[in-house]
PDB file of C-alpha atoms in Angstrom:
ATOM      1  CA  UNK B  95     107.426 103.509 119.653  1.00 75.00           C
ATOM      2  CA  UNK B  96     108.220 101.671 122.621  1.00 79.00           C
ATOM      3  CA  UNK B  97     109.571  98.591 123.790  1.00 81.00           C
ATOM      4  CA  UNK B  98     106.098  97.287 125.326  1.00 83.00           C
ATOM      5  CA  UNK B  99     102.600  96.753 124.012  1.00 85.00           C
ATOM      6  CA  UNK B 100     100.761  98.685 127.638  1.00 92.00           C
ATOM      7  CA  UNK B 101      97.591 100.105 126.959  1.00 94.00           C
ATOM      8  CA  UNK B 102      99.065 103.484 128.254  1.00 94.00           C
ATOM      9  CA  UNK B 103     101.089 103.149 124.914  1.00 93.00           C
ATOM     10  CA  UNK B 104      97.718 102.436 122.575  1.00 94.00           C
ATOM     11  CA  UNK B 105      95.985 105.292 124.510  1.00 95.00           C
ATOM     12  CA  UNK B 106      98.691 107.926 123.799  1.00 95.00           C
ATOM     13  CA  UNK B 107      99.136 106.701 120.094  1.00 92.00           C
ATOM     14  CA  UNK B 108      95.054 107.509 119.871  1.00 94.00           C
ATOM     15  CA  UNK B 109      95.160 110.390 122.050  1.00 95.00           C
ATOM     16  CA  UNK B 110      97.582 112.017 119.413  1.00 93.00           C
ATOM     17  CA  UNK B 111      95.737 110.998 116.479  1.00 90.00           C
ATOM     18  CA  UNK B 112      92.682 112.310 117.801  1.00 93.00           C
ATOM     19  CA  UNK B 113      94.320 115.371 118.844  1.00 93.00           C
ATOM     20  CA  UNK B 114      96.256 115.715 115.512  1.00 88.00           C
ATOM     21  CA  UNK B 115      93.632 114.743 112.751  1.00 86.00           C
ATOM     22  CA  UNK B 116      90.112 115.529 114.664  1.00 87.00           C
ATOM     23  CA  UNK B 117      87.865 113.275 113.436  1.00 87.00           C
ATOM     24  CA  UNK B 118      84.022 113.164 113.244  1.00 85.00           C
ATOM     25  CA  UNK B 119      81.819 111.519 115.794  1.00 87.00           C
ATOM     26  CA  UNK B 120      81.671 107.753 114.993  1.00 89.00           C
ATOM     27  CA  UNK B 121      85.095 106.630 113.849  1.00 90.00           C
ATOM     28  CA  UNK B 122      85.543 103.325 113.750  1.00 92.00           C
ATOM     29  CA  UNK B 123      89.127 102.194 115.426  1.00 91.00           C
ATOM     30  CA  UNK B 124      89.711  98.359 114.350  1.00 90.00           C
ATOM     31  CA  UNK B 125      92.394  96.239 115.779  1.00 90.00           C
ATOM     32  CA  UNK B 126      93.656  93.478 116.863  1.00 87.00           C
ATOM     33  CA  UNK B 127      92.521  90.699 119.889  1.00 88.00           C
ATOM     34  CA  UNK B 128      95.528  92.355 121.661  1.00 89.00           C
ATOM     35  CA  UNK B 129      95.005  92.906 125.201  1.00 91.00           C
ATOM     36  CA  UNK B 130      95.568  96.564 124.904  1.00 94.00           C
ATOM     37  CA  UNK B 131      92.864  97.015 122.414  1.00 92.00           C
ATOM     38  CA  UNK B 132      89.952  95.210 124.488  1.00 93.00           C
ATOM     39  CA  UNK B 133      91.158  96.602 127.761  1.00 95.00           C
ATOM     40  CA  UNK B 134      88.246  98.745 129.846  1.00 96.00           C
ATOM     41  CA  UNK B 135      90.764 101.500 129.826  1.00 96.00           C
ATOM     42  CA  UNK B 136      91.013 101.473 126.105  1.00 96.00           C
ATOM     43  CA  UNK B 137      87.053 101.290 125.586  1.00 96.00           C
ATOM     44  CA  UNK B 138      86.975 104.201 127.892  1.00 97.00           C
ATOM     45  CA  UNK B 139      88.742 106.799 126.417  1.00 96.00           C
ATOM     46  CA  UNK B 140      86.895 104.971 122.978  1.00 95.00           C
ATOM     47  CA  UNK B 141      83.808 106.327 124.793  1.00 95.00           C
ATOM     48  CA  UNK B 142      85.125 109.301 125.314  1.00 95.00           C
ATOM     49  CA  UNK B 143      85.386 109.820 121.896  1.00 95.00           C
ATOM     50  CA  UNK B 144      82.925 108.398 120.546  1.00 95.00           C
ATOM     51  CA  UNK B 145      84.449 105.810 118.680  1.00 95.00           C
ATOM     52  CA  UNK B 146      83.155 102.801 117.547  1.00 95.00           C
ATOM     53  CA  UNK B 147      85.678  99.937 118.850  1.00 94.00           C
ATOM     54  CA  UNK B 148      86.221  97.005 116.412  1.00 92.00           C
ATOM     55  CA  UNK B 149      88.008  93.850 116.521  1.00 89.00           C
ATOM     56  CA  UNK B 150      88.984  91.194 114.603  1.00 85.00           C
ATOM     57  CA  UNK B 151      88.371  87.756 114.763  1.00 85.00           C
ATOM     58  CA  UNK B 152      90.426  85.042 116.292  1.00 85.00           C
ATOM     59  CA  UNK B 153      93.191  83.994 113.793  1.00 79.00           C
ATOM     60  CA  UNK B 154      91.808  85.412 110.914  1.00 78.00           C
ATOM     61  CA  UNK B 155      94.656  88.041 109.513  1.00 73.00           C
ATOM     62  CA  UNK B 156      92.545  89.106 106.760  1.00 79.00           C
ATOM     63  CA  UNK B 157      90.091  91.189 109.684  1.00 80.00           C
ATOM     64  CA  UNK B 158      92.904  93.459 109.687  1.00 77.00           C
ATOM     65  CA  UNK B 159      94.765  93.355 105.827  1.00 82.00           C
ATOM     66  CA  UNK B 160      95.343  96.840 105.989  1.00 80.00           C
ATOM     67  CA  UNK B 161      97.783  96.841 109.079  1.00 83.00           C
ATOM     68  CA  UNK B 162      99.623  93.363 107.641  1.00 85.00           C
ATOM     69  CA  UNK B 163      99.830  95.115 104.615  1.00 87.00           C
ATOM     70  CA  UNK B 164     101.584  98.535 105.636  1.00 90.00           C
ATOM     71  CA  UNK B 165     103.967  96.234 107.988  1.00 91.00           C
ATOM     72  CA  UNK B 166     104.682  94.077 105.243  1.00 93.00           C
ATOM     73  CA  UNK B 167     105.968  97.036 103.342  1.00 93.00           C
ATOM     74  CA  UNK B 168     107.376  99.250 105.737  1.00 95.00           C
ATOM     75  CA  UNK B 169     109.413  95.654 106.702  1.00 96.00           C
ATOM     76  CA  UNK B 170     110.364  95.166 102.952  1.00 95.00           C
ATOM     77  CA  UNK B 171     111.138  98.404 102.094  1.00 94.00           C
ATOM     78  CA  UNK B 172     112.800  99.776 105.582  1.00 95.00           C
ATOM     79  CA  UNK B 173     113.565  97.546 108.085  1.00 94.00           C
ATOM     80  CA  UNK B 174     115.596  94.830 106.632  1.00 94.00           C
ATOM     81  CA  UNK B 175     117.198  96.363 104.783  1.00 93.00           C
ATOM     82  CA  UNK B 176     119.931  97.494 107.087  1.00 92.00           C
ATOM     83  CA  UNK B 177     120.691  96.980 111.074  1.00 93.00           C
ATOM     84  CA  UNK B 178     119.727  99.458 113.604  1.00 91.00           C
ATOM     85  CA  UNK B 179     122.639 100.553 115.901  1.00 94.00           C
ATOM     86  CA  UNK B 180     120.265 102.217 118.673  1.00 94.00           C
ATOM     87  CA  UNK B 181     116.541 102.087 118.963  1.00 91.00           C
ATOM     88  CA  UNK B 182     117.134 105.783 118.878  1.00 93.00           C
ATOM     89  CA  UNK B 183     118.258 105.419 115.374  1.00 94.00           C
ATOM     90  CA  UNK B 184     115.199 103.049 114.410  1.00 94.00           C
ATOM     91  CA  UNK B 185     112.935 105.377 115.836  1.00 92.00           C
ATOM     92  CA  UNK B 186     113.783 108.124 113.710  1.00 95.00           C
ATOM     93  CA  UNK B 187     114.031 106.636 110.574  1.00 95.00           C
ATOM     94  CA  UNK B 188     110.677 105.230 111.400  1.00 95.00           C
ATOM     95  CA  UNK B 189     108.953 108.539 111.775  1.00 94.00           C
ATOM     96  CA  UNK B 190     110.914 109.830 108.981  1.00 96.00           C
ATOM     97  CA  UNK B 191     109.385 107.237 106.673  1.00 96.00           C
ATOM     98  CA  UNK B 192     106.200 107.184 107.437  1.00 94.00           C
ATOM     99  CA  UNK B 193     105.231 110.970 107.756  1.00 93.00           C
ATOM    100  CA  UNK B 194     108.180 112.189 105.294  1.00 94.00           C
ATOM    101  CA  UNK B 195     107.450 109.834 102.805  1.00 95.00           C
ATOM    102  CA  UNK B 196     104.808 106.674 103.644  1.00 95.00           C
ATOM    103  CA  UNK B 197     101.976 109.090 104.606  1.00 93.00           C
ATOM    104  CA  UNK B 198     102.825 112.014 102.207  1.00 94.00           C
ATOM    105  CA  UNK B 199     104.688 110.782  98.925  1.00 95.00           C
ATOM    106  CA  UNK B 200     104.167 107.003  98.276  1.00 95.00           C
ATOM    107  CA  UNK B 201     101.494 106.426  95.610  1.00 93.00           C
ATOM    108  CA  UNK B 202      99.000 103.978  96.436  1.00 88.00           C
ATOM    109  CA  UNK B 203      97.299 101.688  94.074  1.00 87.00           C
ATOM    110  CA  UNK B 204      94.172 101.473  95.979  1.00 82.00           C
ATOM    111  CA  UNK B 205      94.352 105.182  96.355  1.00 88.00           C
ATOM    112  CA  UNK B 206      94.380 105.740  92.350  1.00 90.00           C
ATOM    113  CA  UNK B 207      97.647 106.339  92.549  1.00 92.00           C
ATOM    114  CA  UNK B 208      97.802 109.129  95.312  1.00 93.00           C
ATOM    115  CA  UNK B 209      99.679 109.543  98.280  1.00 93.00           C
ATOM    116  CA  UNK B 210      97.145 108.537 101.942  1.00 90.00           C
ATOM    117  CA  UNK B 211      97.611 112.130 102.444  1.00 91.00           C
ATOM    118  CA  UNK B 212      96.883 113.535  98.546  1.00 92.00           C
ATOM    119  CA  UNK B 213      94.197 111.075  98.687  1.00 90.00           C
ATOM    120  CA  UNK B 214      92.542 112.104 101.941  1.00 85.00           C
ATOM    121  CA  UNK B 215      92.700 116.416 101.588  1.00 87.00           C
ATOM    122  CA  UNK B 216      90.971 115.204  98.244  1.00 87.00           C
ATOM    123  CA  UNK B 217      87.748 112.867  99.348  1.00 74.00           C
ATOM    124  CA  UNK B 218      85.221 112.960 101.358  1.00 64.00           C
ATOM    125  CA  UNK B 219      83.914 109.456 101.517  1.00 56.00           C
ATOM    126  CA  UNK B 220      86.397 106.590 102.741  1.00 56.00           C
ATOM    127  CA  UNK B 221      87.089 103.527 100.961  1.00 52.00           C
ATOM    128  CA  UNK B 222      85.148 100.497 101.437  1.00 49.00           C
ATOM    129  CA  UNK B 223      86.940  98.263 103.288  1.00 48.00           C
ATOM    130  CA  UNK B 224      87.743  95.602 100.819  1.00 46.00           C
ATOM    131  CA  UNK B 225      89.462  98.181  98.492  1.00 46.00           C
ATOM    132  CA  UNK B 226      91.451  99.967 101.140  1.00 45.00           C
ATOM    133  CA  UNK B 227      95.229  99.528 101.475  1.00 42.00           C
TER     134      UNK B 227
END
């Protein structure tokens, strides 16, 4: 988290993930028409990586459901409901959500009913993208 959208910020978010979860060749990153995301520096380290760089189109908030949806309930079910002191504060709870609980515990409909992480260690094959969530 930080209190700017840089491409320095997008890069080190990937650069983690990558590090972290070690994909195969050919991942697919889809995003936004954010400046970040269709910087050369961003396609670069894409490159780099070999993944495939997709982004939606222009006003269409459907392109990219599964981000508006995991806002809309990390919002709902987080965020509002209390105020934030320090950005120190936010920040943890944040992380504490999503891998203590978002990432690992929270059933997913979409997932039949398994957490992204129970659901992941147990396919192979991701879901298409009209059924993810």
């Amino acid at each position: 988290m930080a209190d700017n959208l840089k491409t320095d910020l997008v890069d080190a978010a990937l650069a983690d993930a990558l590090a972290r979860r070690r994909p195969e060749p050919g991942l697919v990153f889809h995003s936004d028409r954010g400046t970040q995301y269709v910087s050369a520096q961003h396609a670069r380290l894409a490159h780099r990586h070999d993944i495939r760089l997709s982004v939606g189109r222009r006003g269409q908030c459907w392109d990219n459901a599964v981000a508006e949806s995991f806002f809309a309930t990390i919002k709902t079910e987080l965020l509002h409901r209390q105020a934030w002191p320090t950005h120190q504060a936010a920040r943890q709870t944040i992380f504490e959500y999503i891998e203590g609980w978002y990432n690992t515990r929270r059933r997913h409909s979409t997932l039949g009913y398994l957490s992204p992480a129970a659901f992941e260690a147990t396919s192979s094959q991701p879901l298409p993208i009209d059924q993810a969530a």
